[in-house]
PDB file of C-alpha atoms in Angstrom:
ATOM      1  CA  MET A   1      24.209   9.648   0.027  1.00 46.00           C
ATOM      2  CA  ASN A   2      27.055   9.074   2.514  1.00 51.00           C
ATOM      3  CA  LYS A   3      29.647   6.307   2.097  1.00 47.00           C
ATOM      4  CA  LEU A   4      28.244   4.268   4.971  1.00 46.00           C
ATOM      5  CA  LEU A   5      24.837   3.995   3.286  1.00 50.00           C
ATOM      6  CA  LEU A   6      26.497   2.822   0.075  1.00 45.00           C
ATOM      7  CA  THR A   7      28.225  -0.026   1.876  1.00 40.00           C
ATOM      8  CA  LEU A   8      24.938  -1.025   3.494  1.00 43.00           C
ATOM      9  CA  LEU A   9      23.352  -1.803   0.135  1.00 42.00           C
ATOM     10  CA  THR A  10      25.059  -5.189   0.124  1.00 37.00           C
ATOM     11  CA  PHE A  11      23.190  -6.139   3.288  1.00 32.00           C
ATOM     12  CA  SER A  12      19.788  -5.844   1.631  1.00 35.00           C
ATOM     13  CA  THR A  13      20.395  -9.033  -0.331  1.00 36.00           C
ATOM     14  CA  LEU A  14      20.751 -10.948   2.914  1.00 32.00           C
ATOM     15  CA  LEU A  15      17.245 -10.115   4.148  1.00 35.00           C
ATOM     16  CA  LEU A  16      14.598 -12.798   3.906  1.00 42.00           C
ATOM     17  CA  ALA A  17      11.870 -10.294   3.010  1.00 55.00           C
ATOM     18  CA  GLN A  18      12.280  -7.488   0.505  1.00 74.00           C
ATOM     19  CA  ASN A  19      13.741  -4.419   2.151  1.00 85.00           C
ATOM     20  CA  ASP A  20      14.885  -1.608  -0.111  1.00 94.00           C
ATOM     21  CA  VAL A  21      16.268   0.312   2.873  1.00 96.00           C
ATOM     22  CA  PRO A  22      19.434  -1.287   4.293  1.00 94.00           C
ATOM     23  CA  SER A  23      19.523  -1.888   8.033  1.00 96.00           C
ATOM     24  CA  CYS A  24      21.876   0.209  10.170  1.00 96.00           C
ATOM     25  CA  TYR A  25      21.578  -2.331  12.976  1.00 96.00           C
ATOM     26  CA  ASP A  26      22.672  -5.219  10.764  1.00 95.00           C
ATOM     27  CA  ALA A  27      25.533  -3.279   9.191  1.00 95.00           C
ATOM     28  CA  LEU A  28      26.932  -2.144  12.537  1.00 96.00           C
ATOM     29  CA  LYS A  29      26.189  -5.457  14.259  1.00 95.00           C
ATOM     30  CA  ILE A  30      23.940  -3.868  16.862  1.00 95.00           C
ATOM     31  CA  GLU A  31      21.127  -5.921  18.319  1.00 93.00           C
ATOM     32  CA  LYS A  32      17.729  -4.659  17.188  1.00 88.00           C
ATOM     33  CA  LYS A  33      15.362  -4.813  20.170  1.00 87.00           C
ATOM     34  CA  ALA A  34      12.274  -2.869  19.084  1.00 92.00           C
ATOM     35  CA  PRO A  35       9.777  -4.665  16.789  1.00 93.00           C
ATOM     36  CA  LEU A  36       8.131  -3.162  13.711  1.00 95.00           C
ATOM     37  CA  GLU A  37       5.265  -0.908  14.824  1.00 97.00           C
ATOM     38  CA  ARG A  38       3.275  -0.190  11.680  1.00 97.00           C
ATOM     39  CA  GLU A  39       3.305  -1.020   8.003  1.00 98.00           C
ATOM     40  CA  LEU A  40       1.525   0.996   5.326  1.00 98.00           C
ATOM     41  CA  PHE A  41       0.637  -0.888   2.154  1.00 98.00           C
ATOM     42  CA  ILE A  42      -0.040   1.372  -0.833  1.00 98.00           C
ATOM     43  CA  LEU A  43      -1.759  -0.807  -3.442  1.00 98.00           C
ATOM     44  CA  ILE A  44      -2.075   0.829  -6.854  1.00 97.00           C
ATOM     45  CA  ASP A  45      -4.427  -0.341  -9.582  1.00 96.00           C
ATOM     46  CA  GLN A  46      -2.563   0.150 -12.859  1.00 93.00           C
ATOM     47  CA  THR A  47      -5.865   0.526 -14.749  1.00 92.00           C
ATOM     48  CA  THR A  48      -6.831   3.621 -12.729  1.00 94.00           C
ATOM     49  CA  ILE A  49      -5.631   7.062 -13.780  1.00 93.00           C
ATOM     50  CA  ILE A  50      -5.873   9.626 -10.989  1.00 95.00           C
ATOM     51  CA  ASP A  51      -5.373  13.395 -11.063  1.00 94.00           C
ATOM     52  CA  LYS A  52      -2.575  15.422  -9.466  1.00 94.00           C
ATOM     53  CA  LYS A  53      -4.650  16.161  -6.367  1.00 95.00           C
ATOM     54  CA  MET A  54      -5.097  12.470  -5.575  1.00 96.00           C
ATOM     55  CA  MET A  55      -1.446  11.783  -6.389  1.00 97.00           C
ATOM     56  CA  LYS A  56      -0.443  14.526  -3.943  1.00 97.00           C
ATOM     57  CA  TYR A  57      -2.748  13.088  -1.266  1.00 97.00           C
ATOM     58  CA  THR A  58      -1.189   9.639  -1.676  1.00 97.00           C
ATOM     59  CA  TYR A  59       2.351  11.017  -1.566  1.00 97.00           C
ATOM     60  CA  GLN A  60       1.784  13.257   1.469  1.00 97.00           C
ATOM     61  CA  ASN A  61       0.179  10.455   3.477  1.00 97.00           C
ATOM     62  CA  MET A  62       3.105   8.215   2.630  1.00 98.00           C
ATOM     63  CA  LEU A  63       5.537  10.885   3.872  1.00 97.00           C
ATOM     64  CA  HIS A  64       3.585  11.324   7.123  1.00 96.00           C
ATOM     65  CA  PHE A  65       3.932   7.600   7.681  1.00 97.00           C
ATOM     66  CA  MET A  66       7.684   7.473   7.088  1.00 97.00           C
ATOM     67  CA  LYS A  67       8.772   7.601  10.710  1.00 97.00           C
ATOM     68  CA  ASN A  68      11.106   5.476  12.794  1.00 97.00           C
ATOM     69  CA  GLY A  69       9.488   2.139  13.603  1.00 97.00           C
ATOM     70  CA  ASN A  70       7.294   2.150  10.473  1.00 97.00           C
ATOM     71  CA  LYS A  71       7.538   0.411   7.116  1.00 98.00           C
ATOM     72  CA  VAL A  72       6.072   1.387   3.739  1.00 98.00           C
ATOM     73  CA  THR A  73       5.353  -1.119   0.970  1.00 98.00           C
ATOM     74  CA  ILE A  74       4.180  -0.035  -2.489  1.00 98.00           C
ATOM     75  CA  ALA A  75       2.698  -2.614  -4.859  1.00 97.00           C
ATOM     76  CA  SER A  76       1.058  -2.289  -8.262  1.00 96.00           C
ATOM     77  CA  PHE A  77      -1.541  -4.634  -9.713  1.00 94.00           C
ATOM     78  CA  SER A  78      -3.860  -5.041 -12.689  1.00 82.00           C
ATOM     79  CA  SER A  79      -4.463  -8.047 -14.931  1.00 68.00           C
ATOM     80  CA  ASN A  80      -1.702 -10.275 -16.211  1.00 65.00           C
ATOM     81  CA  SER A  81      -1.552  -8.654 -19.640  1.00 60.00           C
ATOM     82  CA  GLY A  82       0.495  -6.158 -21.597  1.00 58.00           C
ATOM     83  CA  GLY A  83       3.513  -6.635 -19.333  1.00 61.00           C
ATOM     84  CA  LYS A  84       1.500  -5.570 -16.287  1.00 67.00           C
ATOM     85  CA  TYR A  85       1.151  -7.783 -13.220  1.00 78.00           C
ATOM     86  CA  THR A  86       1.303  -7.627  -9.429  1.00 90.00           C
ATOM     87  CA  ASP A  87       4.678  -6.216  -8.464  1.00 93.00           C
ATOM     88  CA  VAL A  88       6.251  -4.868  -5.273  1.00 96.00           C
ATOM     89  CA  VAL A  89       8.046  -1.723  -6.426  1.00 96.00           C
ATOM     90  CA  TYR A  90       9.221  -0.586  -2.989  1.00 97.00           C
ATOM     91  CA  SER A  91       9.348  -1.962   0.533  1.00 97.00           C
ATOM     92  CA  GLY A  92      11.406  -0.260   3.190  1.00 97.00           C
ATOM     93  CA  GLU A  93      11.547  -0.020   6.987  1.00 97.00           C
ATOM     94  CA  LEU A  94      12.739   2.975   8.970  1.00 97.00           C
ATOM     95  CA  GLU A  95      14.210   1.395  12.063  1.00 97.00           C
ATOM     96  CA  HIS A  96      13.507   2.426  15.647  1.00 96.00           C
ATOM     97  CA  LEU A  97      15.952   4.851  17.212  1.00 96.00           C
ATOM     98  CA  MET A  98      17.893   3.602  20.206  1.00 95.00           C
ATOM     99  CA  SER A  99      16.568   4.562  23.595  1.00 94.00           C
ATOM    100  CA  LYS A 100      18.804   6.700  25.792  1.00 94.00           C
ATOM    101  CA  LYS A 101      19.562   3.656  27.917  1.00 94.00           C
ATOM    102  CA  GLU A 102      20.544   1.584  24.888  1.00 94.00           C
ATOM    103  CA  SER A 103      22.861   4.321  23.589  1.00 95.00           C
ATOM    104  CA  TYR A 104      24.885   4.100  26.807  1.00 94.00           C
ATOM    105  CA  GLU A 105      25.588   0.441  26.040  1.00 93.00           C
ATOM    106  CA  VAL A 106      27.606   1.114  22.851  1.00 95.00           C
ATOM    107  CA  SER A 107      30.921   2.875  22.336  1.00 96.00           C
ATOM    108  CA  LYS A 108      31.037   6.553  21.367  1.00 96.00           C
ATOM    109  CA  LYS A 109      32.694   5.664  18.053  1.00 97.00           C
ATOM    110  CA  LEU A 110      29.967   3.165  17.181  1.00 97.00           C
ATOM    111  CA  LEU A 111      27.267   5.584  18.322  1.00 97.00           C
ATOM    112  CA  ARG A 112      28.570   8.261  15.940  1.00 97.00           C
ATOM    113  CA  LYS A 113      28.405   5.798  13.044  1.00 97.00           C
ATOM    114  CA  TYR A 114      24.939   4.728  14.114  1.00 97.00           C
ATOM    115  CA  ASN A 115      23.594   8.294  14.299  1.00 97.00           C
ATOM    116  CA  ALA A 116      25.040   9.122  10.856  1.00 97.00           C
ATOM    117  CA  CYS A 117      23.575   5.960   9.398  1.00 97.00           C
ATOM    118  CA  MET A 118      20.095   6.506  10.815  1.00 97.00           C
ATOM    119  CA  LYS A 119      20.037  10.067   9.496  1.00 95.00           C
ATOM    120  CA  GLY A 120      21.056   8.850   6.057  1.00 97.00           C
ATOM    121  CA  GLN A 121      18.558   5.996   6.192  1.00 97.00           C
ATOM    122  CA  HIS A 122      15.591   8.379   6.337  1.00 95.00           C
ATOM    123  CA  LYS A 123      16.809  10.467   3.388  1.00 96.00           C
ATOM    124  CA  PHE A 124      17.569   7.351   1.357  1.00 97.00           C
ATOM    125  CA  ALA A 125      14.142   5.803   2.060  1.00 98.00           C
ATOM    126  CA  LYS A 126      12.235   9.000   1.261  1.00 97.00           C
ATOM    127  CA  LYS A 127      14.019   9.446  -2.072  1.00 97.00           C
ATOM    128  CA  LYS A 128      13.554   5.842  -3.163  1.00 97.00           C
ATOM    129  CA  ALA A 129       9.916   5.599  -2.067  1.00 98.00           C
ATOM    130  CA  LYS A 130       9.032   8.865  -3.848  1.00 98.00           C
ATOM    131  CA  LYS A 131      10.574   7.658  -7.102  1.00 97.00           C
ATOM    132  CA  ALA A 132       8.763   4.311  -6.890  1.00 97.00           C
ATOM    133  CA  LEU A 133       5.373   5.838  -6.036  1.00 98.00           C
ATOM    134  CA  ILE A 134       5.448   8.491  -8.767  1.00 97.00           C
ATOM    135  CA  GLY A 135       6.628   5.944 -11.331  1.00 96.00           C
ATOM    136  CA  VAL A 136       3.729   3.597 -10.634  1.00 96.00           C
ATOM    137  CA  LEU A 137       1.067   6.321 -10.442  1.00 96.00           C
ATOM    138  CA  LYS A 138       2.170   7.843 -13.734  1.00 94.00           C
ATOM    139  CA  GLY A 139       2.378   4.406 -15.355  1.00 92.00           C
ATOM    140  CA  ALA A 140      -1.372   3.767 -15.071  1.00 91.00           C
ATOM    141  CA  SER A 141      -3.279   3.157 -18.293  1.00 88.00           C
ATOM    142  CA  LYS A 142      -6.892   2.666 -19.367  1.00 80.00           C
ATOM    143  CA  GLN A 143      -5.734   0.633 -22.373  1.00 80.00           C
ATOM    144  CA  MET A 144      -5.543  -2.643 -20.443  1.00 77.00           C
ATOM    145  CA  PRO A 145      -8.489  -4.919 -21.283  1.00 69.00           C
ATOM    146  CA  HIS A 146      -9.137  -6.279 -17.795  1.00 82.00           C
ATOM    147  CA  SER A 147      -9.010  -5.238 -14.127  1.00 90.00           C
ATOM    148  CA  ASP A 148      -8.478  -8.145 -11.721  1.00 93.00           C
ATOM    149  CA  ILE A 149      -9.092  -6.321  -8.437  1.00 96.00           C
ATOM    150  CA  ILE A 150     -10.618  -9.215  -6.452  1.00 96.00           C
ATOM    151  CA  LYS A 151      -7.959 -11.745  -7.436  1.00 95.00           C
ATOM    152  CA  SER A 152      -5.145  -9.243  -6.838  1.00 95.00           C
ATOM    153  CA  LEU A 153      -6.431  -8.246  -3.387  1.00 97.00           C
ATOM    154  CA  THR A 154      -6.693 -11.919  -2.425  1.00 96.00           C
ATOM    155  CA  ASN A 155      -3.109 -12.655  -3.416  1.00 95.00           C
ATOM    156  CA  ILE A 156      -1.645  -9.458  -1.946  1.00 96.00           C
ATOM    157  CA  SER A 157      -3.533  -9.772   1.350  1.00 97.00           C
ATOM    158  CA  LYS A 158      -2.480 -13.388   1.928  1.00 96.00           C
ATOM    159  CA  ASP A 159       1.071 -13.251   0.590  1.00 95.00           C
ATOM    160  CA  MET A 160       2.089  -9.799   1.845  1.00 96.00           C
ATOM    161  CA  ILE A 161      -0.227  -8.238   4.409  1.00 97.00           C
ATOM    162  CA  LYS A 162      -0.939 -11.359   6.443  1.00 96.00           C
ATOM    163  CA  GLU A 163       2.782 -12.214   6.465  1.00 95.00           C
ATOM    164  CA  SER A 164       3.811  -8.780   7.763  1.00 96.00           C
ATOM    165  CA  LYS A 165       5.265  -8.748  11.304  1.00 95.00           C
ATOM    166  CA  ALA A 166       3.967  -5.236  12.031  1.00 97.00           C
ATOM    167  CA  LYS A 167       1.775  -4.696  15.096  1.00 97.00           C
ATOM    168  CA  GLU A 168      -0.557  -2.452  13.076  1.00 98.00           C
ATOM    169  CA  LYS A 169      -1.286  -2.667   9.354  1.00 98.00           C
ATOM    170  CA  ILE A 170      -2.828   0.018   7.165  1.00 98.00           C
ATOM    171  CA  VAL A 171      -3.857  -0.302   3.518  1.00 98.00           C
ATOM    172  CA  LEU A 172      -4.270   2.604   1.107  1.00 98.00           C
ATOM    173  CA  LEU A 173      -5.920   1.200  -2.009  1.00 98.00           C
ATOM    174  CA  VAL A 174      -5.683   3.429  -5.088  1.00 98.00           C
ATOM    175  CA  SER A 175      -8.293   2.132  -7.530  1.00 97.00           C
ATOM    176  CA  ASP A 176     -11.518   2.956  -9.366  1.00 96.00           C
ATOM    177  CA  MET A 177     -12.806  -0.345  -7.840  1.00 97.00           C
ATOM    178  CA  LEU A 178     -14.421  -1.344 -11.154  1.00 95.00           C
ATOM    179  CA  GLU A 179     -13.862  -5.083 -11.467  1.00 96.00           C
ATOM    180  CA  HIS A 180     -13.670  -6.409 -15.016  1.00 94.00           C
ATOM    181  CA  SER A 181     -12.318  -9.945 -15.001  1.00 94.00           C
ATOM    182  CA  SER A 182     -13.164 -13.605 -15.509  1.00 93.00           C
ATOM    183  CA  ILE A 183     -14.675 -13.612 -11.987  1.00 95.00           C
ATOM    184  CA  THR A 184     -17.215 -10.879 -12.710  1.00 96.00           C
ATOM    185  CA  SER A 185     -17.592  -7.526 -14.447  1.00 96.00           C
ATOM    186  CA  PHE A 186     -19.192  -4.319 -13.243  1.00 96.00           C
ATOM    187  CA  TYR A 187     -19.720  -3.242 -16.839  1.00 93.00           C
ATOM    188  CA  ARG A 188     -22.530  -3.903 -19.312  1.00 91.00           C
ATOM    189  CA  GLN A 189     -22.421  -2.548 -22.857  1.00 86.00           C
ATOM    190  CA  GLY A 190     -19.626  -0.161 -21.941  1.00 81.00           C
ATOM    191  CA  ARG A 191     -21.384   1.296 -18.902  1.00 88.00           C
ATOM    192  CA  ILE A 192     -21.357   0.466 -15.201  1.00 91.00           C
ATOM    193  CA  LYS A 193     -24.208  -1.920 -14.507  1.00 94.00           C
ATOM    194  CA  HIS A 194     -26.404  -2.110 -11.417  1.00 94.00           C
ATOM    195  CA  ILE A 195     -24.411  -4.268  -8.995  1.00 95.00           C
ATOM    196  CA  ASP A 196     -26.504  -6.966  -7.328  1.00 95.00           C
ATOM    197  CA  VAL A 197     -24.502  -7.548  -4.151  1.00 92.00           C
ATOM    198  CA  LYS A 198     -25.837 -11.073  -3.491  1.00 93.00           C
ATOM    199  CA  LYS A 199     -25.258 -12.277  -7.065  1.00 95.00           C
ATOM    200  CA  GLU A 200     -21.772 -10.793  -7.152  1.00 95.00           C
ATOM    201  CA  PHE A 201     -20.858 -12.455  -3.861  1.00 93.00           C
ATOM    202  CA  ASP A 202     -22.071 -15.793  -5.181  1.00 94.00           C
ATOM    203  CA  LYS A 203     -19.629 -15.378  -8.073  1.00 96.00           C
ATOM    204  CA  ILE A 204     -16.785 -14.478  -5.714  1.00 94.00           C
ATOM    205  CA  ASN A 205     -17.501 -17.477  -3.471  1.00 92.00           C
ATOM    206  CA  ARG A 206     -17.479 -19.785  -6.485  1.00 95.00           C
ATOM    207  CA  SER A 207     -14.147 -18.343  -7.572  1.00 95.00           C
ATOM    208  CA  GLN A 208     -12.677 -19.026  -4.091  1.00 93.00           C
ATOM    209  CA  TYR A 209     -10.795 -15.726  -4.196  1.00 95.00           C
ATOM    210  CA  VAL A 210     -11.391 -14.512  -0.643  1.00 93.00           C
ATOM    211  CA  ALA A 211      -8.964 -11.958   0.806  1.00 97.00           C
ATOM    212  CA  ASP A 212      -7.616 -11.888   4.373  1.00 97.00           C
ATOM    213  CA  PHE A 213      -6.355  -8.469   5.469  1.00 98.00           C
ATOM    214  CA  ASP A 214      -5.374  -9.700   8.949  1.00 98.00           C
ATOM    215  CA  GLY A 215      -7.088  -6.865  10.819  1.00 98.00           C
ATOM    216  CA  ALA A 216      -5.659  -4.066   8.666  1.00 98.00           C
ATOM    217  CA  LYS A 217      -7.325  -0.659   8.472  1.00 98.00           C
ATOM    218  CA  ILE A 218      -8.360  -0.028   4.871  1.00 98.00           C
ATOM    219  CA  TYR A 219      -8.726   3.249   2.969  1.00 98.00           C
ATOM    220  CA  VAL A 220      -9.789   3.499  -0.678  1.00 98.00           C
ATOM    221  CA  ILE A 221      -9.068   6.461  -2.923  1.00 98.00           C
ATOM    222  CA  GLY A 222     -10.288   6.789  -6.501  1.00 96.00           C
ATOM    223  CA  ALA A 223     -13.502   4.723  -6.401  1.00 97.00           C
ATOM    224  CA  GLY A 224     -15.583   5.439  -9.504  1.00 95.00           C
ATOM    225  CA  VAL A 225     -13.083   7.994 -10.810  1.00 94.00           C
ATOM    226  CA  LEU A 226     -13.558   9.135 -14.394  1.00 87.00           C
ATOM    227  CA  PRO A 227     -11.284  10.836 -16.943  1.00 75.00           C
ATOM    228  CA  LYS A 228     -11.321  14.636 -17.003  1.00 74.00           C
ATOM    229  CA  ASN A 229     -14.779  16.127 -17.628  1.00 67.00           C
ATOM    230  CA  GLY A 230     -16.483  12.769 -17.061  1.00 76.00           C
ATOM    231  CA  TYR A 231     -19.546  12.360 -14.846  1.00 79.00           C
ATOM    232  CA  ARG A 232     -20.553   9.546 -12.470  1.00 87.00           C
ATOM    233  CA  ASP A 233     -24.001   9.885 -10.915  1.00 90.00           C
ATOM    234  CA  ALA A 234     -24.579   9.551  -7.170  1.00 93.00           C
ATOM    235  CA  LYS A 235     -26.743   6.419  -7.522  1.00 93.00           C
ATOM    236  CA  THR A 236     -23.994   4.547  -9.371  1.00 93.00           C
ATOM    237  CA  LEU A 237     -21.374   5.565  -6.802  1.00 95.00           C
ATOM    238  CA  LYS A 238     -23.647   4.494  -3.930  1.00 95.00           C
ATOM    239  CA  ASN A 239     -24.196   1.123  -5.593  1.00 95.00           C
ATOM    240  CA  LEU A 240     -20.435   0.700  -6.066  1.00 96.00           C
ATOM    241  CA  THR A 241     -19.529   1.624  -2.485  1.00 96.00           C
ATOM    242  CA  ASP A 242     -22.299  -0.610  -1.089  1.00 96.00           C
ATOM    243  CA  PHE A 243     -20.722  -3.591  -2.816  1.00 97.00           C
ATOM    244  CA  TRP A 244     -17.213  -2.892  -1.538  1.00 97.00           C
ATOM    245  CA  GLU A 245     -18.405  -2.167   1.992  1.00 97.00           C
ATOM    246  CA  HIS A 246     -20.005  -5.629   2.043  1.00 95.00           C
ATOM    247  CA  TYR A 247     -16.917  -7.139   0.434  1.00 96.00           C
ATOM    248  CA  PHE A 248     -14.465  -5.814   3.027  1.00 97.00           C
ATOM    249  CA  GLN A 249     -16.690  -7.005   5.879  1.00 95.00           C
ATOM    250  CA  GLY A 250     -15.766 -10.568   4.929  1.00 94.00           C
ATOM    251  CA  THR A 251     -12.033 -10.031   4.511  1.00 96.00           C
ATOM    252  CA  ASN A 252     -10.876  -9.657   8.124  1.00 97.00           C
ATOM    253  CA  GLY A 253     -10.171  -5.974   7.533  1.00 97.00           C
ATOM    254  CA  GLU A 254     -11.512  -2.722   8.964  1.00 97.00           C
ATOM    255  CA  LEU A 255     -12.770  -0.459   6.212  1.00 97.00           C
ATOM    256  CA  LYS A 256     -12.285   3.134   7.377  1.00 97.00           C
ATOM    257  CA  GLU A 257     -13.359   5.134   4.315  1.00 97.00           C
ATOM    258  CA  ILE A 258     -14.006   4.877   0.573  1.00 97.00           C
ATOM    259  CA  GLY A 259     -13.197   8.016  -1.386  1.00 97.00           C
ATOM    260  CA  THR A 260     -15.453   8.602  -4.423  1.00 95.00           C
ATOM    261  CA  PRO A 261     -12.999   9.523  -5.625  1.00 95.00           C
ATOM    262  CA  MET A 262     -11.228  11.700  -3.021  1.00 95.00           C
ATOM    263  CA  LEU A 263     -10.698  10.837   0.622  1.00 95.00           C
ATOM    264  CA  LEU A 264     -11.821  13.719   2.843  1.00 91.00           C
ATOM    265  CA  LYS A 265      -9.407  13.137   5.708  1.00 89.00           C
ATOM    266  CA  ASP A 266      -5.863  11.908   6.184  1.00 91.00           C
ATOM    267  CA  ILE A 267      -5.011   8.373   7.180  1.00 93.00           C
ATOM    268  CA  GLU A 268      -5.065   7.868  10.948  1.00 87.00           C
ATOM    269  CA  LEU A 269      -1.588   7.241  12.344  1.00 77.00           C
TER     270      LEU A 269
END
């Protein structure tokens, strides 16, 4: 990492929102004119263990999204037990490049510093995001007694996604989508029960945990996933996806696809 990027690290503490990627504009005192275009939220259920293929899918889609004008935020969630809780492990913006007209308005010396900084910013962000994503994905465990998906999505959507200044918001939710909490449980006697959509929604309404995704496009990967050599029948998966399709309809979000467990196409950029 070049010396300029090292000096920029001190600027990150001055930002009101978490930003693990220091701003070249702030460091060089250049006015930032272009707003944030898109933000990708990768939300990882720490009770869901996924295979290498799904890990690779998640990582590659994150890399495709890491372009100038975009921001990536990675958060983990589960139940508040065993030292696991909702946590933002990475949040970083890759700033817009100057337009040709804007570059004429700064000195050649400053422009050289700016170009070096922006080049280093991308490398720095990619390295840090990769480390954070792999760490969270590999830290998943089936040993946790509960899975608070509904509560976690409510808190994350209202406190993070709704507060984002991005013009477009995309959510990649990595989870088996099997709720097991004080609100409700999709299990009975160790197996997935038949999910009565109306009854489950009555429970959610009573709990008052209602998410607001602020118009975000939502993708789910890992729904119904089982450990190696496990089997989940088609009827159970259909029942599970029916519930979540109804759920997301009432959360001000646009559900694009639920992978059971794998998504069959890349995230639309």
